[in-house]
């Protein structure tokens, strides 16, 4: 696969991410697209660990480890400090997990983007609090097992649609991306870098450990999430202009679910209900993008 | 007394990292390990000549036509011939067939050979040191020429004895020009001769020849083919005007084009019968092909039968000839209706339908039945003995005086085709080299080591320890291809002369394809089991543990850091990697 990104690596070997870590792959791609002049703000998340214990750092760009709830606020401050120094070249990036974005850091994020602070907020989403031991977050999808939604108490609430929440702030750029679609991901990061104001990237980053699946499927499962419409690839400019980047080929969601241990308790009826939910979300997205369902290829239904 | 806590080092305002994570050798976490592991493509295993097709298509897709041609020449001296006349069993097992349509391997082989011919390319050859043993080859057909080619490449001097005036055997005399123009054969023969193969034409070999050989040759390869037609065993088959098929094709090839008219009956269902029918059609006749079984039972290649039908040959299935009588308008051919009794391995067994006969009046009759060896001494020995080896496409016999006689080509191959004849010649060359260098007992085991996949096709590349000799014999299945990396795309359509144009003469039917179309077709290839440097393994590695280097592989896995997650193996589109148990026991 030819990618128009630099060959140079901004991430070192020896980081302590689990084998097959999707968040590590996501970081590699994003830094290749952003380049050297980048400052990373990392609130508490898996990456607080992955980056290495003090005095190590696995990234070749400055990283500021901060408190869980402060991703948006710290980025605002760093941006202001750089502005005072006259550095308009460096891109400020908050790199947060789903817990630090959807739940604990949401207030600071909402505040920062409401002020249209000039930074990129990347949420790498592994759909639960993974480094503390797989506790559910508001990003955990309907149907999933976590240690706080165990056994028959699996999560029976929908995943929060974080991109739509950000779009509601009318920020200049919001997009979803996946580690299984590096070209699309890199293009979106570069596009975000060129925009001024608040930019939000929601990157799907699989977690073999927390999802109870073989590590070698980390990228495949991310691809299937897109192919099944569970995680559609799209971007929204100025809160209104929707573009869908990938049209599905009619894969059923059960193909995605059956590969992961966190979903193994689901019955056929549950899967059917999830398929309906996914179809519903997809049709809603199509309407927002102004695409008629017929033109968008098959929307899958369980027989 | 108070002891205030005092830090040993001065604490900065914010603690700052001073080093990277590279001191963490995360390779120690690993219990499985990825490795580059090129495998065998199904097309390659199905090719009787064992061509490394997946690699050839990769090179074509990269525009490296000369390298693609040389890759074919590793296994087959006749890509121009085979790109025209081979029955391409490779395509029916192509993994791409389970996705959309198989790769047009046949068309691409011809494209590669034609490109080399157009530019007059000379292949780069590995020169092996000359050997003292000299070999004789009887018959300059595809098997004999292939044996001479591979023996010459292994360093042996070869004399080829050919009864006819020109070399080529069935390629020159049995295949009509609309399938194989002579200049193509001629060009590939020139390359063979450039290797030092000495072809002596007009040199018919008799049974006595084998006796005085020991002084001059260490071995002899018999590849004189099957030229003798068996009798039909019916009344009237020896009437003047009832002709044999192969001599007729030979006449057509030599430029003697008799004008035919009226109806011609061709008895038989093999490739010779089909070619006789199509030649007769071109010479002005209306042609009836009479066959005792059904169309699907004919030994002729299906696509050749289809082309014959397209051109106007009429098939009479399930009719067996009863007798031939002279008739004022030519011959009266009586026929017996047959019916299918049972099927054995897909081929029908037939018996006559009592009382149902018919008779047709035709102007000419050709007999084109399966052929046999011309002389009894050309038949390979059937017995099992320590001094006789029955290999896949040859029989190797060691005489008491030490001379080794190899029976090959149609005399011994499992199937009668040009590709099998080439495979037979290769097997003979390998067996002889093993005998001379390693001894009689090494032949069976060592040829088995050179199989492509499960065999029985053999690879000279593996035998001579070439770049691809370490490929895994595992044949890649469709399920092992990561099809997410491929897009649907239509197969190239082989351009052909229109039927009306074909019937006006003996011009080649299949036309050339452009380089642009050939590249596009080759790009469809999955390259099963062959690394085409797509770099996915490096791209997706979460641990930055795949590093570029200057080796032929272009990259290696840094086992100091590889955690063995296996993402690279799953994301390899073409199964050129494997996840195996740790070779180093985890801790590097």
Short mmCIF file of C-alpha atoms in Angstrom, two decimals, chain A residues 1-3 7 9 11-21 24-25 28-29 32 50-58 60 64 179-182 215-220 223 227 249 251, chain B residues 12 14-26 29 482 484-485 487-488 533-546 548 558 561 563-568 570-571 579:
data_model
loop_
_atom_site.label_atom_id
_atom_site.label_comp_id
_atom_site.label_asym_id
_atom_site.label_seq_id
_atom_site.Cartn_x
_atom_site.Cartn_y
_atom_site.Cartn_z
CA UNK A 1 0.00 0.00 0.00
CA UNK A 2 1.52 3.31 -1.02
CA UNK A 3 0.86 6.12 1.42
CA UNK A 7 8.77 7.27 6.03
CA UNK A 9 8.85 7.24 12.49
CA UNK A 11 7.24 6.48 17.68
CA UNK A 12 9.87 4.16 19.15
CA UNK A 13 9.82 0.44 19.67
CA UNK A 14 9.69 -0.80 23.22
CA UNK A 15 6.46 0.96 24.20
CA UNK A 16 4.33 -1.02 26.58
CA UNK A 17 1.08 -1.29 24.63
CA UNK A 18 -0.45 -4.75 24.53
CA UNK A 19 0.28 -6.98 21.50
CA UNK A 20 -1.90 -5.85 18.59
CA UNK A 21 -2.74 -2.49 20.21
CA UNK A 24 -0.44 2.32 18.98
CA UNK A 25 -1.18 1.88 15.28
CA UNK A 28 1.92 5.90 14.36
CA UNK A 29 -0.30 6.99 11.49
CA UNK A 32 3.42 10.41 10.37
CA UNK A 50 1.94 3.04 26.55
CA UNK A 51 4.21 6.11 26.30
CA UNK A 52 6.49 4.50 28.84
CA UNK A 53 7.33 4.93 32.53
CA UNK A 54 9.30 7.97 33.68
CA UNK A 55 11.98 8.84 32.54
CA UNK A 56 11.13 7.15 29.22
CA UNK A 57 9.04 8.45 26.35
CA UNK A 58 8.20 6.44 23.28
CA UNK A 60 9.82 11.72 19.41
CA UNK A 64 2.42 16.56 28.20
CA UNK A 179 -6.73 2.21 11.68
CA UNK A 180 -7.82 -0.19 8.94
CA UNK A 181 -8.09 2.64 6.41
CA UNK A 182 -4.71 4.36 6.69
CA UNK A 215 -4.43 -9.89 18.66
CA UNK A 216 -3.79 -10.67 14.98
CA UNK A 217 -7.35 -9.57 14.15
CA UNK A 218 -6.82 -6.03 15.44
CA UNK A 219 -6.85 -4.41 12.00
CA UNK A 220 -9.30 -6.84 10.44
CA UNK A 223 -12.05 -2.89 8.90
CA UNK A 227 -17.69 -2.57 6.34
CA UNK A 249 -20.85 -3.65 0.68
CA UNK A 251 -21.81 -7.12 5.39
CA UNK B 12 12.41 19.97 38.19
CA UNK B 14 7.75 19.24 35.73
CA UNK B 15 9.50 15.85 35.49
CA UNK B 16 10.86 15.46 32.00
CA UNK B 17 11.62 12.25 30.14
CA UNK B 18 15.22 11.82 29.23
CA UNK B 19 15.27 8.59 27.29
CA UNK B 20 13.25 6.50 24.85
CA UNK B 21 11.49 3.20 25.44
CA UNK B 22 13.99 1.33 23.32
CA UNK B 23 15.63 -0.20 26.37
CA UNK B 24 12.43 -2.24 26.88
CA UNK B 25 13.04 -5.38 24.86
CA UNK B 26 9.37 -6.19 24.42
CA UNK B 29 6.62 -10.97 25.66
CA UNK B 482 -6.99 -11.28 2.45
CA UNK B 484 -10.12 -6.89 1.43
CA UNK B 485 -7.08 -5.69 -0.47
CA UNK B 487 -11.07 -4.96 -6.07
CA UNK B 488 -13.34 -6.74 -8.47
CA UNK B 533 6.72 -5.64 -1.46
CA UNK B 534 3.33 -4.08 -0.66
CA UNK B 535 4.74 -3.11 2.76
CA UNK B 536 1.53 -3.79 4.71
CA UNK B 537 3.52 -5.70 7.34
CA UNK B 538 5.62 -2.64 8.08
CA UNK B 539 2.76 -0.19 7.77
CA UNK B 540 0.51 -1.80 10.38
CA UNK B 541 3.08 -2.96 12.93
CA UNK B 542 1.98 -1.49 16.29
CA UNK B 543 5.52 -1.90 17.62
CA UNK B 544 7.56 -0.39 14.77
CA UNK B 545 9.28 -3.76 14.70
CA UNK B 546 9.34 -4.27 10.93
CA UNK B 548 13.53 -1.90 6.00
CA UNK B 558 13.14 -6.89 14.73
CA UNK B 561 10.66 -5.67 20.00
CA UNK B 563 5.45 -8.85 20.54
CA UNK B 564 4.14 -11.51 18.17
CA UNK B 565 0.67 -9.95 17.80
CA UNK B 566 0.34 -11.35 14.27
CA UNK B 567 -1.27 -8.28 12.68
CA UNK B 568 1.34 -8.33 9.88
CA UNK B 570 -3.25 -11.34 8.84
CA UNK B 571 -2.82 -8.09 6.90
CA UNK B 579 2.88 -17.00 12.45
#
